[in-house]
PDB file of C-alpha atoms in Angstrom:
ATOM      1  CA  MET A 160       0.050   3.595  47.997  1.00  0.00           C
ATOM      2  CA  SER A 161       0.418   2.745  44.301  1.00  0.00           C
ATOM      3  CA  GLN A 162       1.017  -0.936  43.526  1.00  0.00           C
ATOM      4  CA  ARG A 163       4.870  -1.722  44.482  1.00  0.00           C
ATOM      5  CA  VAL A 164       6.554  -4.878  43.260  1.00  0.00           C
ATOM      6  CA  ALA A 165       9.937  -6.168  45.134  1.00  0.00           C
ATOM      7  CA  THR A 166      12.094  -8.475  43.241  1.00  0.00           C
ATOM      8  CA  ILE A 167      15.625 -10.080  44.447  1.00  0.00           C
ATOM      9  CA  ASP A 168      18.574 -11.154  41.961  1.00  0.00           C
ATOM     10  CA  LEU A 169      20.695 -13.503  43.889  1.00  0.00           C
ATOM     11  CA  GLY A 170      23.385 -14.028  41.428  1.00  0.00           C
ATOM     12  CA  SER A 171      26.518 -15.434  41.539  1.00  0.00           C
ATOM     13  CA  ASN A 172      28.362 -12.636  42.642  1.00  0.00           C
ATOM     14  CA  SER A 173      25.747 -10.043  43.726  1.00  0.00           C
ATOM     15  CA  CYS A 174      22.192  -9.843  45.488  1.00  0.00           C
ATOM     16  CA  VAL A 175      20.061  -7.153  44.195  1.00  0.00           C
ATOM     17  CA  LEU A 176      16.976  -5.721  45.687  1.00  0.00           C
ATOM     18  CA  LEU A 177      14.587  -3.589  43.411  1.00  0.00           C
ATOM     19  CA  VAL A 178      11.468  -2.080  44.397  1.00  0.00           C
ATOM     20  CA  LEU A 179       9.120  -0.502  41.538  1.00  0.00           C
ATOM     21  CA  GLU A 180       6.005   0.923  41.434  1.00  0.00           C
ATOM     22  CA  ARG A 181       3.592   2.253  38.391  1.00  0.00           C
ATOM     23  CA  ALA A 182       3.807   6.115  38.010  1.00  0.00           C
ATOM     24  CA  GLU A 183       1.110   7.143  35.569  1.00  0.00           C
ATOM     25  CA  ASP A 184       2.099   5.046  32.383  1.00  0.00           C
ATOM     26  CA  ARG A 185       5.798   4.164  33.464  1.00  0.00           C
ATOM     27  CA  ILE A 186       7.492   1.809  35.730  1.00  0.00           C
ATOM     28  CA  VAL A 187       9.867   3.259  38.131  1.00  0.00           C
ATOM     29  CA  ARG A 188      12.415   2.599  40.485  1.00  0.00           C
ATOM     30  CA  VAL A 189      11.521   3.174  44.380  1.00  0.00           C
ATOM     31  CA  THR A 190      14.845   1.738  45.608  1.00  0.00           C
ATOM     32  CA  SER A 191      17.559  -0.663  44.650  1.00  0.00           C
ATOM     33  CA  GLU A 192      20.300  -2.098  46.916  1.00  0.00           C
ATOM     34  CA  LEU A 193      23.156  -4.240  46.159  1.00  0.00           C
ATOM     35  CA  ALA A 194      25.145  -6.659  48.529  1.00  0.00           C
ATOM     36  CA  LEU A 195      28.418  -8.741  47.016  1.00  0.00           C
ATOM     37  CA  THR A 196      27.763 -12.047  48.311  1.00  0.00           C
ATOM     38  CA  ARG A 197      29.364 -14.301  45.957  1.00  0.00           C
ATOM     39  CA  LEU A 198      27.292 -17.258  46.016  1.00  0.00           C
ATOM     40  CA  SER A 199      29.216 -19.064  43.703  1.00  0.00           C
ATOM     41  CA  GLN A 200      32.539 -18.988  45.442  1.00  0.00           C
ATOM     42  CA  GLY A 201      34.187 -22.241  44.894  1.00  0.00           C
ATOM     43  CA  LEU A 202      31.190 -23.697  42.792  1.00  0.00           C
ATOM     44  CA  ASP A 203      33.290 -24.149  39.687  1.00  0.00           C
ATOM     45  CA  ALA A 204      35.325 -26.770  41.536  1.00  0.00           C
ATOM     46  CA  SER A 205      33.299 -28.279  43.856  1.00  0.00           C
ATOM     47  CA  GLY A 206      29.776 -28.155  42.172  1.00  0.00           C
ATOM     48  CA  ALA A 207      28.216 -27.405  45.482  1.00  0.00           C
ATOM     49  CA  LEU A 208      27.376 -23.974  47.466  1.00  0.00           C
ATOM     50  CA  SER A 209      29.795 -23.156  50.211  1.00  0.00           C
ATOM     51  CA  PRO A 210      28.436 -22.744  53.790  1.00  0.00           C
ATOM     52  CA  GLU A 211      30.046 -19.555  54.125  1.00  0.00           C
ATOM     53  CA  ALA A 212      28.855 -18.246  50.511  1.00  0.00           C
ATOM     54  CA  MET A 213      25.189 -19.590  51.568  1.00  0.00           C
ATOM     55  CA  ASP A 214      25.512 -17.549  54.824  1.00  0.00           C
ATOM     56  CA  ARG A 215      26.382 -14.203  53.251  1.00  0.00           C
ATOM     57  CA  SER A 216      23.648 -14.790  50.485  1.00  0.00           C
ATOM     58  CA  LEU A 217      21.077 -15.382  53.354  1.00  0.00           C
ATOM     59  CA  GLN A 218      22.073 -12.457  55.352  1.00  0.00           C
ATOM     60  CA  ALA A 219      21.569 -10.296  52.224  1.00  0.00           C
ATOM     61  CA  LEU A 220      18.097 -11.781  51.664  1.00  0.00           C
ATOM     62  CA  SER A 221      16.963 -11.288  54.967  1.00  0.00           C
ATOM     63  CA  GLU A 222      17.824  -7.674  55.289  1.00  0.00           C
ATOM     64  CA  PHE A 223      16.438  -7.295  51.760  1.00  0.00           C
ATOM     65  CA  ALA A 224      13.107  -8.869  52.510  1.00  0.00           C
ATOM     66  CA  ALA A 225      12.805  -6.384  55.829  1.00  0.00           C
ATOM     67  CA  LYS A 226      13.600  -3.239  53.671  1.00  0.00           C
ATOM     68  CA  ALA A 227      11.119  -4.347  50.953  1.00  0.00           C
ATOM     69  CA  ARG A 228       8.265  -5.020  53.645  1.00  0.00           C
ATOM     70  CA  GLU A 229       9.282  -1.448  55.225  1.00  0.00           C
ATOM     71  CA  LEU A 230       8.212  -0.090  51.811  1.00  0.00           C
ATOM     72  CA  GLY A 231       5.048  -1.497  51.925  1.00  0.00           C
ATOM     73  CA  VAL A 232       5.427  -4.526  49.532  1.00  0.00           C
ATOM     74  CA  LEU A 233       3.261  -7.307  50.217  1.00  0.00           C
ATOM     75  CA  SER A 234       4.934 -10.145  48.149  1.00  0.00           C
ATOM     76  CA  ILE A 235       8.708 -10.480  47.031  1.00  0.00           C
ATOM     77  CA  HIS A 236       9.916 -12.182  44.061  1.00  0.00           C
ATOM     78  CA  ALA A 237      13.223 -13.839  44.178  1.00  0.00           C
ATOM     79  CA  VAL A 238      15.123 -15.475  41.629  1.00  0.00           C
ATOM     80  CA  GLY A 239      18.707 -17.687  41.711  1.00  0.00           C
ATOM     81  CA  THR A 240      20.859 -17.455  38.511  1.00  0.00           C
ATOM     82  CA  ALA A 241      23.829 -19.554  37.619  1.00  0.00           C
ATOM     83  CA  ALA A 242      25.270 -20.495  40.790  1.00  0.00           C
ATOM     84  CA  LEU A 243      21.692 -21.483  42.330  1.00  0.00           C
ATOM     85  CA  ARG A 244      20.632 -23.449  39.143  1.00  0.00           C
ATOM     86  CA  GLU A 245      24.006 -25.377  38.992  1.00  0.00           C
ATOM     87  CA  ALA A 246      24.536 -26.185  42.683  1.00  0.00           C
ATOM     88  CA  THR A 247      23.969 -29.781  43.696  1.00  0.00           C
ATOM     89  CA  ASN A 248      22.890 -28.647  47.119  1.00  0.00           C
ATOM     90  CA  GLN A 249      20.600 -25.892  45.699  1.00  0.00           C
ATOM     91  CA  GLU A 250      17.589 -27.308  47.824  1.00  0.00           C
ATOM     92  CA  VAL A 251      19.467 -26.304  51.348  1.00  0.00           C
ATOM     93  CA  MET A 252      19.508 -22.548  50.046  1.00  0.00           C
ATOM     94  CA  ILE A 253      15.949 -22.420  48.914  1.00  0.00           C
ATOM     95  CA  LYS A 254      14.751 -23.992  52.224  1.00  0.00           C
ATOM     96  CA  ALA A 255      16.685 -21.678  54.238  1.00  0.00           C
ATOM     97  CA  ALA A 256      15.294 -18.754  52.159  1.00  0.00           C
ATOM     98  CA  GLN A 257      11.760 -20.029  52.849  1.00  0.00           C
ATOM     99  CA  ASP A 258      12.108 -20.224  56.203  1.00  0.00           C
ATOM    100  CA  PHE A 259      12.022 -16.209  56.507  1.00  0.00           C
ATOM    101  CA  GLY A 260       9.336 -15.991  53.933  1.00  0.00           C
ATOM    102  CA  ILE A 261      11.160 -16.048  50.953  1.00  0.00           C
ATOM    103  CA  ASP A 262      10.092 -18.122  47.937  1.00  0.00           C
ATOM    104  CA  LEU A 263      13.584 -18.583  45.949  1.00  0.00           C
ATOM    105  CA  ARG A 264      13.394 -19.879  42.480  1.00  0.00           C
ATOM    106  CA  PRO A 265      16.214 -21.073  40.274  1.00  0.00           C
ATOM    107  CA  ILE A 266      15.541 -19.677  36.610  1.00  0.00           C
ATOM    108  CA  THR A 267      17.306 -21.509  33.705  1.00  0.00           C
ATOM    109  CA  GLY A 268      20.028 -19.385  31.393  1.00  0.00           C
ATOM    110  CA  LEU A 269      17.538 -19.012  28.786  1.00  0.00           C
ATOM    111  CA  GLU A 270      14.815 -17.562  31.095  1.00  0.00           C
ATOM    112  CA  GLU A 271      17.637 -15.203  32.663  1.00  0.00           C
ATOM    113  CA  ALA A 272      18.788 -14.022  29.005  1.00  0.00           C
ATOM    114  CA  SER A 273      14.675 -13.179  28.485  1.00  0.00           C
ATOM    115  CA  LEU A 274      14.783 -11.093  31.880  1.00  0.00           C
ATOM    116  CA  SER A 275      17.538  -9.354  30.981  1.00  0.00           C
ATOM    117  CA  PHE A 276      16.689  -8.605  27.451  1.00  0.00           C
ATOM    118  CA  ALA A 277      13.146  -7.322  28.506  1.00  0.00           C
ATOM    119  CA  ALA A 278      14.953  -5.051  31.216  1.00  0.00           C
ATOM    120  CA  ALA A 279      17.368  -3.388  28.700  1.00  0.00           C
ATOM    121  CA  GLN A 280      14.723  -2.885  26.181  1.00  0.00           C
ATOM    122  CA  TYR A 281      12.054  -1.445  28.928  1.00  0.00           C
ATOM    123  CA  GLY A 282      11.921   2.532  27.582  1.00  0.00           C
ATOM    124  CA  SER A 283      13.985   2.043  24.508  1.00  0.00           C
ATOM    125  CA  SER A 284      13.229   1.237  21.087  1.00  0.00           C
ATOM    126  CA  GLY A 285      14.730  -0.492  18.122  1.00  0.00           C
ATOM    127  CA  PRO A 286      16.867  -3.688  17.636  1.00  0.00           C
ATOM    128  CA  CYS A 287      19.222  -4.597  20.429  1.00  0.00           C
ATOM    129  CA  LEU A 288      21.912  -7.117  21.235  1.00  0.00           C
ATOM    130  CA  MET A 289      21.713  -7.421  25.170  1.00  0.00           C
ATOM    131  CA  ILE A 290      24.758  -9.053  27.105  1.00  0.00           C
ATOM    132  CA  ASP A 291      24.591  -9.791  30.563  1.00  0.00           C
ATOM    133  CA  VAL A 292      28.020 -10.501  32.187  1.00  0.00           C
ATOM    134  CA  GLY A 293      27.428 -12.277  35.530  1.00  0.00           C
ATOM    135  CA  GLY A 294      29.427 -13.936  38.112  1.00  0.00           C
ATOM    136  CA  ALA A 295      29.186 -17.859  36.470  1.00  0.00           C
ATOM    137  CA  SER A 296      27.474 -17.416  33.240  1.00  0.00           C
ATOM    138  CA  THR A 297      27.149 -14.663  30.730  1.00  0.00           C
ATOM    139  CA  GLU A 298      23.770 -14.302  28.746  1.00  0.00           C
ATOM    140  CA  LEU A 299      22.875 -13.039  25.354  1.00  0.00           C
ATOM    141  CA  ALA A 300      19.503 -11.979  23.748  1.00  0.00           C
ATOM    142  CA  TRP A 301      18.622 -10.100  20.456  1.00  0.00           C
ATOM    143  CA  GLY A 302      15.736  -8.599  19.049  1.00  0.00           C
ATOM    144  CA  GLY A 303      13.617  -5.532  18.948  1.00  0.00           C
ATOM    145  CA  ASP A 304      10.425  -3.817  19.908  1.00  0.00           C
ATOM    146  CA  GLN A 305       8.373  -7.005  19.877  1.00  0.00           C
ATOM    147  CA  GLY A 306      10.567  -9.175  21.920  1.00  0.00           C
ATOM    148  CA  PHE A 307      13.828 -11.296  21.730  1.00  0.00           C
ATOM    149  CA  GLU A 308      14.426 -13.280  18.619  1.00  0.00           C
ATOM    150  CA  GLY A 309      17.195 -15.776  20.114  1.00  0.00           C
ATOM    151  CA  ARG A 310      19.108 -15.981  23.270  1.00  0.00           C
ATOM    152  CA  VAL A 311      21.897 -17.838  24.574  1.00  0.00           C
ATOM    153  CA  SER A 312      23.627 -18.808  27.901  1.00  0.00           C
ATOM    154  CA  LEU A 313      27.420 -19.081  27.964  1.00  0.00           C
ATOM    155  CA  LYS A 314      28.673 -21.304  31.160  1.00  0.00           C
ATOM    156  CA  CYS A 315      31.418 -18.696  31.431  1.00  0.00           C
ATOM    157  CA  GLY A 316      31.384 -15.660  33.999  1.00  0.00           C
ATOM    158  CA  SER A 317      33.626 -13.203  36.010  1.00  0.00           C
ATOM    159  CA  VAL A 318      34.042 -15.366  39.247  1.00  0.00           C
ATOM    160  CA  ARG A 319      34.285 -18.417  37.382  1.00  0.00           C
ATOM    161  CA  LEU A 320      37.147 -17.257  35.256  1.00  0.00           C
ATOM    162  CA  ALA A 321      38.734 -15.793  37.978  1.00  0.00           C
ATOM    163  CA  GLU A 322      38.765 -18.860  39.902  1.00  0.00           C
ATOM    164  CA  ARG A 323      39.765 -21.278  37.128  1.00  0.00           C
ATOM    165  CA  LEU A 324      42.535 -19.515  35.494  1.00  0.00           C
ATOM    166  CA  LYS A 325      43.925 -18.431  38.943  1.00  0.00           C
ATOM    167  CA  LEU A 326      43.685 -14.739  37.913  1.00  0.00           C
ATOM    168  CA  ASP A 327      46.669 -13.052  39.689  1.00  0.00           C
ATOM    169  CA  ALA A 328      46.696  -9.099  40.558  1.00  0.00           C
ATOM    170  CA  PRO A 329      48.716  -7.674  38.858  1.00  0.00           C
ATOM    171  CA  MET A 330      47.883  -9.921  36.094  1.00  0.00           C
ATOM    172  CA  GLY A 331      50.724 -10.943  33.698  1.00  0.00           C
ATOM    173  CA  ASP A 332      50.898 -11.269  30.175  1.00  0.00           C
ATOM    174  CA  ASP A 333      50.435 -14.921  29.572  1.00  0.00           C
ATOM    175  CA  GLN A 334      47.389 -14.638  31.898  1.00  0.00           C
ATOM    176  CA  CYS A 335      45.732 -12.328  30.281  1.00  0.00           C
ATOM    177  CA  ALA A 336      46.381 -14.034  26.900  1.00  0.00           C
ATOM    178  CA  GLU A 337      44.845 -17.123  28.158  1.00  0.00           C
ATOM    179  CA  LEU A 338      41.889 -15.105  29.721  1.00  0.00           C
ATOM    180  CA  PHE A 339      41.033 -13.668  26.081  1.00  0.00           C
ATOM    181  CA  ALA A 340      41.636 -17.095  24.726  1.00  0.00           C
ATOM    182  CA  VAL A 341      39.174 -18.862  27.068  1.00  0.00           C
ATOM    183  CA  CYS A 342      36.544 -15.579  26.620  1.00  0.00           C
ATOM    184  CA  ARG A 343      36.841 -16.355  22.544  1.00  0.00           C
ATOM    185  CA  GLN A 344      36.338 -19.916  22.998  1.00  0.00           C
ATOM    186  CA  ALA A 345      33.204 -19.404  25.257  1.00  0.00           C
ATOM    187  CA  PHE A 346      31.688 -17.016  22.376  1.00  0.00           C
ATOM    188  CA  GLU A 347      32.200 -19.988  19.997  1.00  0.00           C
ATOM    189  CA  GLU A 348      28.379 -21.142  21.177  1.00  0.00           C
ATOM    190  CA  ALA A 349      27.060 -17.830  20.390  1.00  0.00           C
ATOM    191  CA  PRO A 350      25.743 -16.752  16.637  1.00  0.00           C
ATOM    192  CA  LYS A 351      28.760 -15.216  14.784  1.00  0.00           C
ATOM    193  CA  THR A 352      26.464 -12.546  13.349  1.00  0.00           C
ATOM    194  CA  ILE A 353      23.784 -10.340  15.231  1.00  0.00           C
ATOM    195  CA  ASP A 354      23.304  -6.917  13.583  1.00  0.00           C
ATOM    196  CA  ALA A 355      22.082  -4.764  16.509  1.00  0.00           C
ATOM    197  CA  PRO A 356      23.677  -2.296  18.624  1.00  0.00           C
ATOM    198  CA  LEU A 357      25.187  -4.053  21.868  1.00  0.00           C
ATOM    199  CA  VAL A 358      23.691  -3.170  25.161  1.00  0.00           C
ATOM    200  CA  ALA A 359      25.362  -4.113  28.221  1.00  0.00           C
ATOM    201  CA  VAL A 360      23.498  -4.648  31.387  1.00  0.00           C
ATOM    202  CA  ALA A 361      23.942  -5.389  35.427  1.00  0.00           C
ATOM    203  CA  GLY A 362      26.911  -5.261  37.280  1.00  0.00           C
ATOM    204  CA  THR A 363      29.933  -5.851  35.209  1.00  0.00           C
ATOM    205  CA  ALA A 364      28.783  -2.959  32.896  1.00  0.00           C
ATOM    206  CA  THR A 365      27.571  -0.267  35.406  1.00  0.00           C
ATOM    207  CA  THR A 366      30.962  -1.142  36.958  1.00  0.00           C
ATOM    208  CA  ALA A 367      32.746  -0.016  33.982  1.00  0.00           C
ATOM    209  CA  ALA A 368      30.709   3.193  33.374  1.00  0.00           C
ATOM    210  CA  GLN A 369      31.510   4.027  37.183  1.00  0.00           C
ATOM    211  CA  VAL A 370      35.223   3.693  36.509  1.00  0.00           C
ATOM    212  CA  TYR A 371      35.168   5.268  33.234  1.00  0.00           C
ATOM    213  CA  LEU A 372      33.496   8.242  35.254  1.00  0.00           C
ATOM    214  CA  GLY A 373      35.799   8.217  38.112  1.00  0.00           C
ATOM    215  CA  LEU A 374      32.648   8.080  40.592  1.00  0.00           C
ATOM    216  CA  SER A 375      33.632   7.076  43.846  1.00  0.00           C
ATOM    217  CA  GLY A 376      29.922   6.117  44.582  1.00  0.00           C
ATOM    218  CA  TYR A 377      27.148   4.327  42.327  1.00  0.00           C
ATOM    219  CA  ASP A 378      24.869   6.990  40.503  1.00  0.00           C
ATOM    220  CA  PRO A 379      22.429   5.210  38.340  1.00  0.00           C
ATOM    221  CA  ASP A 380      21.213   8.188  36.762  1.00  0.00           C
ATOM    222  CA  LEU A 381      24.857   9.037  35.715  1.00  0.00           C
ATOM    223  CA  LEU A 382      25.484   5.459  34.444  1.00  0.00           C
ATOM    224  CA  ASP A 383      22.181   4.663  32.501  1.00  0.00           C
ATOM    225  CA  GLN A 384      22.729   4.819  28.941  1.00  0.00           C
ATOM    226  CA  LEU A 385      26.199   5.977  28.735  1.00  0.00           C
ATOM    227  CA  THR A 386      28.037   4.882  25.901  1.00  0.00           C
ATOM    228  CA  LEU A 387      31.408   3.325  25.989  1.00  0.00           C
ATOM    229  CA  GLY A 388      33.785   2.802  23.353  1.00  0.00           C
ATOM    230  CA  GLY A 389      36.056  -0.176  22.968  1.00  0.00           C
ATOM    231  CA  ASP A 390      39.091   1.774  23.069  1.00  0.00           C
ATOM    232  CA  ALA A 391      38.051   2.902  26.553  1.00  0.00           C
ATOM    233  CA  LEU A 392      37.427  -0.550  27.731  1.00  0.00           C
ATOM    234  CA  ARG A 393      40.515  -1.924  26.446  1.00  0.00           C
ATOM    235  CA  ALA A 394      42.651   0.741  28.195  1.00  0.00           C
ATOM    236  CA  MET A 395      40.697   0.400  31.479  1.00  0.00           C
ATOM    237  CA  PHE A 396      41.307  -3.277  31.248  1.00  0.00           C
ATOM    238  CA  ASN A 397      45.304  -2.758  30.561  1.00  0.00           C
ATOM    239  CA  GLU A 398      45.434  -0.226  33.547  1.00  0.00           C
ATOM    240  CA  LEU A 399      43.507  -2.280  36.054  1.00  0.00           C
ATOM    241  CA  ARG A 400      45.387  -5.502  35.079  1.00  0.00           C
ATOM    242  CA  ARG A 401      48.673  -4.235  36.256  1.00  0.00           C
ATOM    243  CA  CYS A 402      47.345  -3.130  39.578  1.00  0.00           C
ATOM    244  CA  SER A 403      47.091  -5.057  42.775  1.00  0.00           C
ATOM    245  CA  LEU A 404      43.842  -5.504  44.403  1.00  0.00           C
ATOM    246  CA  GLN A 405      44.262  -2.563  47.058  1.00  0.00           C
ATOM    247  CA  GLU A 406      45.165  -0.400  44.336  1.00  0.00           C
ATOM    248  CA  ARG A 407      42.201  -1.610  42.440  1.00  0.00           C
ATOM    249  CA  MET A 408      40.024  -0.560  45.705  1.00  0.00           C
ATOM    250  CA  LYS A 409      41.706   2.803  46.634  1.00  0.00           C
ATOM    251  CA  GLU A 410      42.470   4.241  43.363  1.00  0.00           C
ATOM    252  CA  TRP A 411      39.678   3.035  41.021  1.00  0.00           C
ATOM    253  CA  TYR A 412      36.746   2.498  43.977  1.00  0.00           C
ATOM    254  CA  LEU A 413      36.281  -1.075  43.576  1.00  0.00           C
ATOM    255  CA  PRO A 414      34.551  -2.802  46.086  1.00  0.00           C
ATOM    256  CA  GLN A 415      36.277  -5.907  47.527  1.00  0.00           C
ATOM    257  CA  GLY A 416      33.911  -8.142  46.332  1.00  0.00           C
ATOM    258  CA  ARG A 417      34.436  -6.873  42.711  1.00  0.00           C
ATOM    259  CA  ALA A 418      37.905  -5.863  42.399  1.00  0.00           C
ATOM    260  CA  ASP A 419      39.424  -9.349  41.924  1.00  0.00           C
ATOM    261  CA  VAL A 420      36.866 -10.628  39.223  1.00  0.00           C
ATOM    262  CA  PHE A 421      36.298  -7.214  37.197  1.00  0.00           C
ATOM    263  CA  PRO A 422      39.114  -7.368  34.782  1.00  0.00           C
ATOM    264  CA  ALA A 423      37.606 -11.092  33.929  1.00  0.00           C
ATOM    265  CA  GLY A 424      34.238  -9.650  33.336  1.00  0.00           C
ATOM    266  CA  LEU A 425      35.879  -6.628  31.075  1.00  0.00           C
ATOM    267  CA  ALA A 426      37.497  -9.009  29.100  1.00  0.00           C
ATOM    268  CA  LEU A 427      34.195 -10.664  28.224  1.00  0.00           C
ATOM    269  CA  LEU A 428      32.684  -7.169  27.358  1.00  0.00           C
ATOM    270  CA  ILE A 429      35.785  -6.372  25.168  1.00  0.00           C
ATOM    271  CA  THR A 430      35.405  -9.861  23.705  1.00  0.00           C
ATOM    272  CA  ALA A 431      31.477  -9.447  22.443  1.00  0.00           C
ATOM    273  CA  LEU A 432      32.844  -6.160  21.069  1.00  0.00           C
ATOM    274  CA  ASP A 433      35.622  -8.053  18.727  1.00  0.00           C
ATOM    275  CA  VAL A 434      33.251 -10.991  18.122  1.00  0.00           C
ATOM    276  CA  TYR A 435      30.403  -8.733  16.671  1.00  0.00           C
ATOM    277  CA  GLY A 436      32.669  -6.151  15.033  1.00  0.00           C
ATOM    278  CA  GLN A 437      31.421  -3.075  16.952  1.00  0.00           C
ATOM    279  CA  GLU A 438      33.238   0.023  18.168  1.00  0.00           C
ATOM    280  CA  GLN A 439      30.859   0.493  21.511  1.00  0.00           C
ATOM    281  CA  LEU A 440      28.210  -0.216  23.691  1.00  0.00           C
ATOM    282  CA  ILE A 441      25.527   0.935  25.386  1.00  0.00           C
ATOM    283  CA  VAL A 442      25.133   0.688  29.427  1.00  0.00           C
ATOM    284  CA  ARG A 443      21.799  -0.050  31.028  1.00  0.00           C
ATOM    285  CA  ASP A 444      21.455   0.259  34.743  1.00  0.00           C
ATOM    286  CA  ARG A 445      19.111  -2.837  34.743  1.00  0.00           C
ATOM    287  CA  GLY A 446      19.301  -6.419  34.705  1.00  0.00           C
ATOM    288  CA  VAL A 447      17.284  -9.746  35.930  1.00  0.00           C
ATOM    289  CA  ALA A 448      15.712  -7.741  38.671  1.00  0.00           C
ATOM    290  CA  TRP A 449      14.311  -5.476  36.682  1.00  0.00           C
ATOM    291  CA  GLY A 450      13.117  -7.778  34.097  1.00  0.00           C
ATOM    292  CA  GLU A 451      11.092 -10.054  37.017  1.00  0.00           C
ATOM    293  CA  GLY A 452       9.834  -6.948  38.264  1.00  0.00           C
ATOM    294  CA  LEU A 453       8.028  -5.948  34.973  1.00  0.00           C
ATOM    295  CA  ARG A 454       6.465  -9.241  34.739  1.00  0.00           C
ATOM    296  CA  HIS A 455       4.482  -8.364  37.756  1.00  0.00           C
ATOM    297  CA  PHE A 456       2.850  -5.346  36.727  1.00  0.00           C
ATOM    298  CA  THR A 457      -0.533  -5.947  34.871  1.00  0.00           C
TER     299      THR A 457
END
């Protein structure tokens, strides 16, 4: 069996398992799985991980570890992003993961940006402005074929926005205005001018691509490298924000763990387009797990 590497990205809203292997001169996906665990539930208000959120996440970690071992992976590399790094009780989660053989490592926002940038650039060429909208933070990194030239982590994500602004479904005009105002304020911490195509990675971007294509299920081959125009994203936001949660799930095929926060994630993508004066973005079906996996191939 060829060398296989398993990575787990324990994010603020989702947990991702990715198994990669080398195929001649390329690194390819063996399998990937996702669980919506919302580790950051209540974190913005309390500063700590809730027992319920940890239980959901530990269940996913356990199942993903078993799956990776079934596929012949000898070591699993697990990282935790904003929710884990911010939590005052992160050691509880780390110790619980160790109990079933997973070394869970919290990473900084800047490392998160670097890993997502590496994932976005793998197999591509030319300049890139990468954006990774997560549940509790949003990362930007920019550069070219030789690596990133700059990076920033914004303390603003889809779950954090939905909880902090108490976003309704349907969402009223006043809430929409407040949401975009907060998004614009968050981007004040980022550089104002970056001359590179906008490339969006991870769950918010791939969900936007799935909704745009009207898919009832996830198909990475259809989503990866899809171009989404700003007008299409704004129309998507305006339609979704007028829907109830049940309508978002039934008519738009959004899963329960994403239907409530997805419009907030869309608002961040739309804001990025506006800030950088771009008319479209490119979706990549990859993110932190890919970037972490690439590190372990020699």
